[in-house]
Amino acid sequence: MTVPAIAAEGLARTIDAPWGRVHAVREATLDVDAGESVAIVGPSGSGKSTLLQLLGLLDTPTAGHLSLAGESTEAMSERQRSRRRSQHLGFVFQSFHLIAHKDVVHNVSLPLLYAGVPMAQHAQRARATLELVGMGSMATSAPLTLSGGERQRVAVARAAVHDPSVLLCDEPTGNLDAASSDLVLDVLLGLGKERGAAIVLVTHDPDVAARCDRTLEMRDGVLT
Ligand SMILES: Nc1ncnc2c1ncn2[C@@H]1O[C@H](COP(=O)(O)OP(=O)(O)OP(=O)(O)O)[C@@H](O)[C@H]1O
Ligand SMILES: [Mg+2]
């Protein structure tokens, strides 16, 4: 039996805000296998980003269980969670989050530093990943000179350069037109399949969701 890349059971996240208690995620149960892509759709405020943060160990659930590649995350120290994040998780955000004063190849290399990959391998691995997303010829460009779609392909390369087992994407095509969106999805889903990464992708766009293997819906904090 293969172990799912992500196994979440009854995950919940309650936030005590100054104005009262917020049930950002009430109940989220899902398994995602290596190489599988899952879209999460749902109205604004339904808890999609909070769920991604929980799956990415950027936030801690107030109830439920989360295992990554068969390893329970509850007992992990903050240091172990951080190491896990650096070595096994990749993130793609709607607004790219590229560092403006570093060129493309240096942006893409950055996760290799945090993952503890020897420096001698950084440039070659970053360039190889840029080739995979069709951005090899722009390795020395500054991010601000690129189009939105190009920036997001660089961001996908950065998320995948250290070969993470899980890619978490929050509205990765939210700022892109239909053609750029298609291209970004091609490279993202292609990378996931090729490298056997599990992908969880939050989107408002039904066409984007339809390209993933499965779609789940989040409503008022409940994933169905
Ligand atoms: N730090 C926080 N403090 C208070 N409330 C929060 C906090 N983070 C999230 N929430 C609330 O939790 C709920 C879920 O938020 P979340 O950002 O996960 O929604 P979302 O589905 O990603 O929405 P969108 O589609 O607009 O991005 C919302 O009601 C939000 O206001
Ligand atoms: Mg959100």
JSON list of N, CA, C and O in Angstrom, two decimals, residues 105 108-110 112-113 115-129 161-163:
[
{"chain": "A", "resi": 105, "resn": "VAL", "atom": "N", "xyz": [17.46, 33.57, -12.16]},
{"chain": "A", "resi": 105, "resn": "VAL", "atom": "CA", "xyz": [18.11, 32.33, -11.72]},
{"chain": "A", "resi": 105, "resn": "VAL", "atom": "C", "xyz": [18.41, 32.36, -10.21]},
{"chain": "A", "resi": 105, "resn": "VAL", "atom": "O", "xyz": [18.30, 31.34, -9.53]},
{"chain": "A", "resi": 108, "resn": "VAL", "atom": "N", "xyz": [15.20, 31.62, -8.35]},
{"chain": "A", "resi": 108, "resn": "VAL", "atom": "CA", "xyz": [14.86, 30.19, -8.41]},
{"chain": "A", "resi": 108, "resn": "VAL", "atom": "C", "xyz": [15.79, 29.37, -7.51]},
{"chain": "A", "resi": 108, "resn": "VAL", "atom": "O", "xyz": [15.38, 28.35, -6.95]},
{"chain": "A", "resi": 109, "resn": "SER", "atom": "N", "xyz": [17.02, 29.82, -7.34]},
{"chain": "A", "resi": 109, "resn": "SER", "atom": "CA", "xyz": [17.99, 29.07, -6.52]},
{"chain": "A", "resi": 109, "resn": "SER", "atom": "C", "xyz": [17.68, 29.10, -5.03]},
{"chain": "A", "resi": 109, "resn": "SER", "atom": "O", "xyz": [18.11, 28.22, -4.29]},
{"chain": "A", "resi": 110, "resn": "LEU", "atom": "N", "xyz": [16.99, 30.14, -4.60]},
{"chain": "A", "resi": 110, "resn": "LEU", "atom": "CA", "xyz": [16.86, 30.41, -3.17]},
{"chain": "A", "resi": 110, "resn": "LEU", "atom": "C", "xyz": [16.40, 29.21, -2.32]},
{"chain": "A", "resi": 110, "resn": "LEU", "atom": "O", "xyz": [17.01, 28.92, -1.28]},
{"chain": "A", "resi": 112, "resn": "LEU", "atom": "N", "xyz": [16.99, 26.21, -2.68]},
{"chain": "A", "resi": 112, "resn": "LEU", "atom": "CA", "xyz": [18.07, 25.22, -2.56]},
{"chain": "A", "resi": 112, "resn": "LEU", "atom": "C", "xyz": [18.95, 25.54, -1.35]},
{"chain": "A", "resi": 112, "resn": "LEU", "atom": "O", "xyz": [19.45, 24.65, -0.68]},
{"chain": "A", "resi": 113, "resn": "LEU", "atom": "N", "xyz": [19.09, 26.84, -1.09]},
{"chain": "A", "resi": 113, "resn": "LEU", "atom": "CA", "xyz": [19.85, 27.28, 0.08]},
{"chain": "A", "resi": 113, "resn": "LEU", "atom": "C", "xyz": [19.18, 26.77, 1.35]},
{"chain": "A", "resi": 113, "resn": "LEU", "atom": "O", "xyz": [19.80, 26.15, 2.21]},
{"chain": "A", "resi": 115, "resn": "ALA", "atom": "N", "xyz": [17.03, 24.40, 1.62]},
{"chain": "A", "resi": 115, "resn": "ALA", "atom": "CA", "xyz": [16.93, 22.94, 1.66]},
{"chain": "A", "resi": 115, "resn": "ALA", "atom": "C", "xyz": [18.29, 22.29, 1.95]},
{"chain": "A", "resi": 115, "resn": "ALA", "atom": "O", "xyz": [18.39, 21.07, 2.07]},
{"chain": "A", "resi": 116, "resn": "GLY", "atom": "N", "xyz": [19.34, 23.11, 2.03]},
{"chain": "A", "resi": 116, "resn": "GLY", "atom": "CA", "xyz": [20.66, 22.57, 2.37]},
{"chain": "A", "resi": 116, "resn": "GLY", "atom": "C", "xyz": [21.37, 21.89, 1.21]},
{"chain": "A", "resi": 116, "resn": "GLY", "atom": "O", "xyz": [22.27, 21.08, 1.42]},
{"chain": "A", "resi": 117, "resn": "VAL", "atom": "N", "xyz": [20.97, 22.22, -0.02]},
{"chain": "A", "resi": 117, "resn": "VAL", "atom": "CA", "xyz": [21.64, 21.65, -1.19]},
{"chain": "A", "resi": 117, "resn": "VAL", "atom": "C", "xyz": [23.00, 22.35, -1.36]},
{"chain": "A", "resi": 117, "resn": "VAL", "atom": "O", "xyz": [23.07, 23.58, -1.25]},
{"chain": "A", "resi": 118, "resn": "PRO", "atom": "N", "xyz": [24.07, 21.60, -1.62]},
{"chain": "A", "resi": 118, "resn": "PRO", "atom": "CA", "xyz": [25.40, 22.23, -1.78]},
{"chain": "A", "resi": 118, "resn": "PRO", "atom": "C", "xyz": [25.38, 23.34, -2.83]},
{"chain": "A", "resi": 118, "resn": "PRO", "atom": "O", "xyz": [24.79, 23.17, -3.91]},
{"chain": "A", "resi": 119, "resn": "MET", "atom": "N", "xyz": [26.04, 24.45, -2.50]},
{"chain": "A", "resi": 119, "resn": "MET", "atom": "CA", "xyz": [26.05, 25.63, -3.37]},
{"chain": "A", "resi": 119, "resn": "MET", "atom": "C", "xyz": [26.48, 25.31, -4.80]},
{"chain": "A", "resi": 119, "resn": "MET", "atom": "O", "xyz": [25.97, 25.91, -5.75]},
{"chain": "A", "resi": 120, "resn": "ALA", "atom": "N", "xyz": [27.41, 24.37, -4.94]},
{"chain": "A", "resi": 120, "resn": "ALA", "atom": "CA", "xyz": [27.96, 24.06, -6.26]},
{"chain": "A", "resi": 120, "resn": "ALA", "atom": "C", "xyz": [26.87, 23.58, -7.23]},
{"chain": "A", "resi": 120, "resn": "ALA", "atom": "O", "xyz": [27.04, 23.67, -8.44]},
{"chain": "A", "resi": 121, "resn": "GLN", "atom": "N", "xyz": [25.76, 23.08, -6.67]},
{"chain": "A", "resi": 121, "resn": "GLN", "atom": "CA", "xyz": [24.70, 22.57, -7.55]},
{"chain": "A", "resi": 121, "resn": "GLN", "atom": "C", "xyz": [23.63, 23.60, -7.88]},
{"chain": "A", "resi": 121, "resn": "GLN", "atom": "O", "xyz": [22.76, 23.35, -8.72]},
{"chain": "A", "resi": 122, "resn": "HIS", "atom": "N", "xyz": [23.65, 24.75, -7.18]},
{"chain": "A", "resi": 122, "resn": "HIS", "atom": "CA", "xyz": [22.51, 25.67, -7.29]},
{"chain": "A", "resi": 122, "resn": "HIS", "atom": "C", "xyz": [22.23, 26.16, -8.70]},
{"chain": "A", "resi": 122, "resn": "HIS", "atom": "O", "xyz": [21.11, 26.04, -9.19]},
{"chain": "A", "resi": 123, "resn": "ALA", "atom": "N", "xyz": [23.26, 26.71, -9.33]},
{"chain": "A", "resi": 123, "resn": "ALA", "atom": "CA", "xyz": [23.04, 27.34, -10.64]},
{"chain": "A", "resi": 123, "resn": "ALA", "atom": "C", "xyz": [22.54, 26.31, -11.65]},
{"chain": "A", "resi": 123, "resn": "ALA", "atom": "O", "xyz": [21.58, 26.56, -12.39]},
{"chain": "A", "resi": 124, "resn": "GLN", "atom": "N", "xyz": [23.16, 25.14, -11.64]},
{"chain": "A", "resi": 124, "resn": "GLN", "atom": "CA", "xyz": [22.79, 24.12, -12.63]},
{"chain": "A", "resi": 124, "resn": "GLN", "atom": "C", "xyz": [21.34, 23.63, -12.40]},
{"chain": "A", "resi": 124, "resn": "GLN", "atom": "O", "xyz": [20.57, 23.52, -13.35]},
{"chain": "A", "resi": 125, "resn": "ARG", "atom": "N", "xyz": [20.99, 23.41, -11.15]},
{"chain": "A", "resi": 125, "resn": "ARG", "atom": "CA", "xyz": [19.62, 22.93, -10.88]},
{"chain": "A", "resi": 125, "resn": "ARG", "atom": "C", "xyz": [18.59, 24.01, -11.17]},
{"chain": "A", "resi": 125, "resn": "ARG", "atom": "O", "xyz": [17.51, 23.72, -11.68]},
{"chain": "A", "resi": 126, "resn": "ALA", "atom": "N", "xyz": [18.91, 25.25, -10.84]},
{"chain": "A", "resi": 126, "resn": "ALA", "atom": "CA", "xyz": [17.97, 26.34, -11.11]},
{"chain": "A", "resi": 126, "resn": "ALA", "atom": "C", "xyz": [17.78, 26.49, -12.62]},
{"chain": "A", "resi": 126, "resn": "ALA", "atom": "O", "xyz": [16.65, 26.63, -13.10]},
{"chain": "A", "resi": 127, "resn": "ARG", "atom": "N", "xyz": [18.88, 26.43, -13.36]},
{"chain": "A", "resi": 127, "resn": "ARG", "atom": "CA", "xyz": [18.76, 26.58, -14.81]},
{"chain": "A", "resi": 127, "resn": "ARG", "atom": "C", "xyz": [17.99, 25.42, -15.44]},
{"chain": "A", "resi": 127, "resn": "ARG", "atom": "O", "xyz": [17.18, 25.61, -16.35]},
{"chain": "A", "resi": 128, "resn": "ALA", "atom": "N", "xyz": [18.22, 24.22, -14.94]},
{"chain": "A", "resi": 128, "resn": "ALA", "atom": "CA", "xyz": [17.50, 23.05, -15.48]},
{"chain": "A", "resi": 128, "resn": "ALA", "atom": "C", "xyz": [16.00, 23.19, -15.21]},
{"chain": "A", "resi": 128, "resn": "ALA", "atom": "O", "xyz": [15.17, 22.87, -16.08]},
{"chain": "A", "resi": 129, "resn": "THR", "atom": "N", "xyz": [15.64, 23.69, -14.04]},
{"chain": "A", "resi": 129, "resn": "THR", "atom": "CA", "xyz": [14.21, 23.84, -13.73]},
{"chain": "A", "resi": 129, "resn": "THR", "atom": "C", "xyz": [13.60, 24.97, -14.56]},
{"chain": "A", "resi": 129, "resn": "THR", "atom": "O", "xyz": [12.46, 24.87, -15.02]},
{"chain": "A", "resi": 161, "resn": "VAL", "atom": "N", "xyz": [12.12, 23.74, -7.55]},
{"chain": "A", "resi": 161, "resn": "VAL", "atom": "CA", "xyz": [13.55, 23.54, -7.81]},
{"chain": "A", "resi": 161, "resn": "VAL", "atom": "C", "xyz": [14.18, 22.51, -6.86]},
{"chain": "A", "resi": 161, "resn": "VAL", "atom": "O", "xyz": [15.10, 21.78, -7.25]},
{"chain": "A", "resi": 162, "resn": "HIS", "atom": "N", "xyz": [13.66, 22.43, -5.64]},
{"chain": "A", "resi": 162, "resn": "HIS", "atom": "CA", "xyz": [14.25, 21.51, -4.66]},
{"chain": "A", "resi": 162, "resn": "HIS", "atom": "C", "xyz": [13.52, 20.17, -4.65]},
{"chain": "A", "resi": 162, "resn": "HIS", "atom": "O", "xyz": [13.69, 19.40, -3.73]},
{"chain": "A", "resi": 163, "resn": "ASP", "atom": "N", "xyz": [12.70, 19.96, -5.70]},
{"chain": "A", "resi": 163, "resn": "ASP", "atom": "CA", "xyz": [12.02, 18.69, -5.87]},
{"chain": "A", "resi": 163, "resn": "ASP", "atom": "C", "xyz": [11.11, 18.34, -4.68]},
{"chain": "A", "resi": 163, "resn": "ASP", "atom": "O", "xyz": [11.21, 17.25, -4.09]}
]
